Tab-separated table of C-alpha atoms in Angstrom:
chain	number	residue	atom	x	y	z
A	1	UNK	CA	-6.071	-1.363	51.470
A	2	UNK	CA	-3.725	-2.164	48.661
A	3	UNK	CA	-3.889	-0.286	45.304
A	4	UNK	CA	-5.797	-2.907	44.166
A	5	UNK	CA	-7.368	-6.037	45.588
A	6	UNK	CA	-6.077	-9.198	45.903
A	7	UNK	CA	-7.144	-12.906	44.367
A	8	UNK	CA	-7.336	-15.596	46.646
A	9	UNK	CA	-6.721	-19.570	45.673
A	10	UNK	CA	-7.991	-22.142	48.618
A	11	UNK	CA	-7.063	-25.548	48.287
A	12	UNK	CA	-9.109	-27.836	50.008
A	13	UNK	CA	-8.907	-31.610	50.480
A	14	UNK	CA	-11.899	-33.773	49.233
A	15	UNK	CA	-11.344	-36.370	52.006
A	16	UNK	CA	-11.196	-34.660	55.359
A	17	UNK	CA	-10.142	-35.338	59.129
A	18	UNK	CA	-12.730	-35.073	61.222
A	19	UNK	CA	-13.446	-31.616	62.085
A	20	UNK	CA	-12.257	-30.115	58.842
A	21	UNK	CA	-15.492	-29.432	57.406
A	22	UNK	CA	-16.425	-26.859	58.970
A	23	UNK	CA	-13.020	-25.225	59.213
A	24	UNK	CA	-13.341	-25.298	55.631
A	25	UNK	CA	-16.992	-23.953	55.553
A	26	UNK	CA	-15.866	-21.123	57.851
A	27	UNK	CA	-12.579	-20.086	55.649
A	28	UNK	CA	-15.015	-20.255	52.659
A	29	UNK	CA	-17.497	-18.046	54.266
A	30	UNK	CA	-14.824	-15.336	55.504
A	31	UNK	CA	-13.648	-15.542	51.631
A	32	UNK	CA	-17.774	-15.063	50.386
A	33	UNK	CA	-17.722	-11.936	52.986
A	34	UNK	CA	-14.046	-10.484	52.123
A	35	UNK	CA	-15.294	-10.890	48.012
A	36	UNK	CA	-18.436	-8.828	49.337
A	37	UNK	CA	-16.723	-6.190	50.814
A	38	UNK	CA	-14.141	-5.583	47.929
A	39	UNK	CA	-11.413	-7.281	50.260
A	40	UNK	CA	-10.348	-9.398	47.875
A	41	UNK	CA	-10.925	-9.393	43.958
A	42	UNK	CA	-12.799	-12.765	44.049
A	43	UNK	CA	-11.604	-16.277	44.773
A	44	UNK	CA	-10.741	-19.790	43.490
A	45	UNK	CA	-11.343	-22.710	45.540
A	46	UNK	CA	-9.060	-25.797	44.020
A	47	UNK	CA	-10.052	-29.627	45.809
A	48	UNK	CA	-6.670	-31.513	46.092
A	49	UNK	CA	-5.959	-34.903	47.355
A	50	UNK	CA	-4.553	-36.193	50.594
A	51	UNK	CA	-0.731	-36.890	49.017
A	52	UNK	CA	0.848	-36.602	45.091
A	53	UNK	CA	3.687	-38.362	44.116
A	54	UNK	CA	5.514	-36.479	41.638
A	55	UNK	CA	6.828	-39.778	40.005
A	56	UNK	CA	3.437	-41.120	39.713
A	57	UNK	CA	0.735	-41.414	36.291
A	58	UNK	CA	-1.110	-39.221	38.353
A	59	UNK	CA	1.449	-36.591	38.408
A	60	UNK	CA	1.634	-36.794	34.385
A	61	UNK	CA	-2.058	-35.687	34.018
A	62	UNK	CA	-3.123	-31.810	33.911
A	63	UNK	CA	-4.562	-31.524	37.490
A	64	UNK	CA	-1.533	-33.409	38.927
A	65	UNK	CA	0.877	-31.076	36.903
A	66	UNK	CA	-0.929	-28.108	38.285
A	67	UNK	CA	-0.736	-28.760	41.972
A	68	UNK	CA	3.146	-29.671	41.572
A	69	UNK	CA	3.486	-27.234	39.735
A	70	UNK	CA	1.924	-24.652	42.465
A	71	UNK	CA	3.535	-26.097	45.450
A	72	UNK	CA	7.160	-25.256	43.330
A	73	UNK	CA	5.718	-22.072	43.319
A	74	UNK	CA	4.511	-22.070	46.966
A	75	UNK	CA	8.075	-22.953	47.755
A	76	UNK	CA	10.340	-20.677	45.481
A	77	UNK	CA	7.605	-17.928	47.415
A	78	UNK	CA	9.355	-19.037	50.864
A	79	UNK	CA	12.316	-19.451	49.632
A	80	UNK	CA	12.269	-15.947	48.730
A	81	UNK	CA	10.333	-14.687	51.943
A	82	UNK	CA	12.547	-16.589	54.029
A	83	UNK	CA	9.368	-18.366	55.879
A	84	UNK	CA	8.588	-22.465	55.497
A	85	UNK	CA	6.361	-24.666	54.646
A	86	UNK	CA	8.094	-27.893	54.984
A	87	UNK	CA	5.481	-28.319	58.179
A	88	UNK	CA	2.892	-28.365	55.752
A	89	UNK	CA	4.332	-29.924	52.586
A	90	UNK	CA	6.162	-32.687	54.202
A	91	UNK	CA	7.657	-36.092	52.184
A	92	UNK	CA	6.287	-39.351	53.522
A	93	UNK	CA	7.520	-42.757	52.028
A	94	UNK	CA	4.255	-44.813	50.414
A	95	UNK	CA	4.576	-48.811	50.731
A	96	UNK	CA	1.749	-49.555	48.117
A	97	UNK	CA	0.862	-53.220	46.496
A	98	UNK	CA	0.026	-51.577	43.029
A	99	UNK	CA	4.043	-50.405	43.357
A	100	UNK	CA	6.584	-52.943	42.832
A	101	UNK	CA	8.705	-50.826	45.433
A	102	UNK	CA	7.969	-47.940	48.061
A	103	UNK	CA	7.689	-44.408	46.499
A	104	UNK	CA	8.178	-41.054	47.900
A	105	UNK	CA	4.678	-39.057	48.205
A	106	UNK	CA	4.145	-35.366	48.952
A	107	UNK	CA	1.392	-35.271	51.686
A	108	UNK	CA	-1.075	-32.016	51.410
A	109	UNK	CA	-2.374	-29.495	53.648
A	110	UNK	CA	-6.003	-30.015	54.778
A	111	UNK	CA	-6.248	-26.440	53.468
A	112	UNK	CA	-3.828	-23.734	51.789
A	113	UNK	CA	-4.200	-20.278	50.800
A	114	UNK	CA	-2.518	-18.784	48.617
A	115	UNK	CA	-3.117	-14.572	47.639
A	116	UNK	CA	-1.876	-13.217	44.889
A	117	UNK	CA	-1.070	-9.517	43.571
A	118	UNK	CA	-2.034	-9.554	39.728
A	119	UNK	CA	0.056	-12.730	38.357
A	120	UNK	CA	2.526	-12.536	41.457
A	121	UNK	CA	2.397	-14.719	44.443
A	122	UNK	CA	2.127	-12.644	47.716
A	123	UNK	CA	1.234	-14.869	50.149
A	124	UNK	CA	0.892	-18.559	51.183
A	125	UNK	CA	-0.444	-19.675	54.172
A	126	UNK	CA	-0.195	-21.513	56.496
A	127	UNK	CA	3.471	-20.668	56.462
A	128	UNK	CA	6.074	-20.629	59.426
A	129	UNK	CA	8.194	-17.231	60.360
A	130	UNK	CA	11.197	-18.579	62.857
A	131	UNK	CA	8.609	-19.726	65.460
A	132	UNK	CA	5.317	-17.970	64.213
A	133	UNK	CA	3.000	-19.923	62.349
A	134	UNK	CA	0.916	-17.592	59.814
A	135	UNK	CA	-2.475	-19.020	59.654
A	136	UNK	CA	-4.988	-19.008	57.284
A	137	UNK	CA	-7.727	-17.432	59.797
A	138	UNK	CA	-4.573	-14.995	60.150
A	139	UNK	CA	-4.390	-14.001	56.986
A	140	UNK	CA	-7.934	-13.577	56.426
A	141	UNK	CA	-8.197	-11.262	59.173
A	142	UNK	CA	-5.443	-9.166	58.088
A	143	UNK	CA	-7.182	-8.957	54.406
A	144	UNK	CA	-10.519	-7.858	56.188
A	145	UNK	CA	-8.724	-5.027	58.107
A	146	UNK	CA	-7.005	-3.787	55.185
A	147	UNK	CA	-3.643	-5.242	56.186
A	148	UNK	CA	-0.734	-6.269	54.087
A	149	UNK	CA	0.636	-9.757	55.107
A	150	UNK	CA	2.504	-9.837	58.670
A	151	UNK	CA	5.804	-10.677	56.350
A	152	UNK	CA	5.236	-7.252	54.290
A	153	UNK	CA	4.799	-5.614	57.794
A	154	UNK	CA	7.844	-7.432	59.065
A	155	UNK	CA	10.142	-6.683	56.183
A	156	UNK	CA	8.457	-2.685	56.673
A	157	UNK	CA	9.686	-2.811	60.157
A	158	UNK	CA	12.932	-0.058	60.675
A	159	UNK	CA	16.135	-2.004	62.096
A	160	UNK	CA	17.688	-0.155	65.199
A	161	UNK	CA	21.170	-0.182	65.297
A	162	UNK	CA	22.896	-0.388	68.918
């Protein structure tokens, strides 16, 4: 394990596809076991809606602020680990009749994780490696074995030269 244990934010939607639930009960039930066992330092779990629109009043108030806010920092993260999200942050035009003209809206993961190290971000998931896709269920597995994140292990791993 790590010198010291990591903190864990989920983000959850409130209005879920149909079988969501009880992915989400499961992933919260892994976290109550991992906080248990001293995996992880103790956890957040932060309800988000199905899209923001970072032009919208809803974007102005403190919970709207937050989540952009977070996602920027999701992003700068895979930016920096050379991974994406894009699959799971994706931009989707909104045609609404409160709007006097269509609006771009940032749709949501069901669910995100993101781990971090103290104040730094270490980990989002789900995230995409080339053509890996780094799961939550992943991650939580490698956090109940003791294992840094597959990227760490990956960025660890000696390059031969022919």
């Amino acid at each position: 394990m790590s010198q010291t244990a990591p903190y864990v934010e989920l983000y959850v939607r409130s209005m879920l596809p149909d079988g969501a639930g009880s992915r989400q009960e499961s992933v919260l039930d892994k976290l109550d076991e991992l906080e248990r066992e001293d995996e992880i330092a103790g956890y957040n779990v932060v309800v988000w809606g199905k899209q923001i629109a970072p032009e919208s009043a809803a974007a102005g108030t403190e919970e709207g602020r937050y989540i952009l806010n977070r996602v920027a920092e999701f992003k700068q993260w895979a930016l920096s680990n050379n991974v994406s999200l894009e699959s799971f942050y994706q931009r989707t035009d909104v045609d609404s009749e409160a709007a006097d003209s269509p609006f771009e809206a940032m749709v949501l993961p069901v669910m995100g994780l993101a781990e971090y190290d103290g104040d730094e971000l270490a980990h989002v998931a789900p995230c995409t490696d080339g053509e890996t896709v780094h799961t939550i269920a992943d991650r939580l597995e490698r956090l109940e074995a003791g294992d840094p994140p597959a990227l760490d292990q990956r960025a660890a791993t000696p390059i031969s030269s022919d």
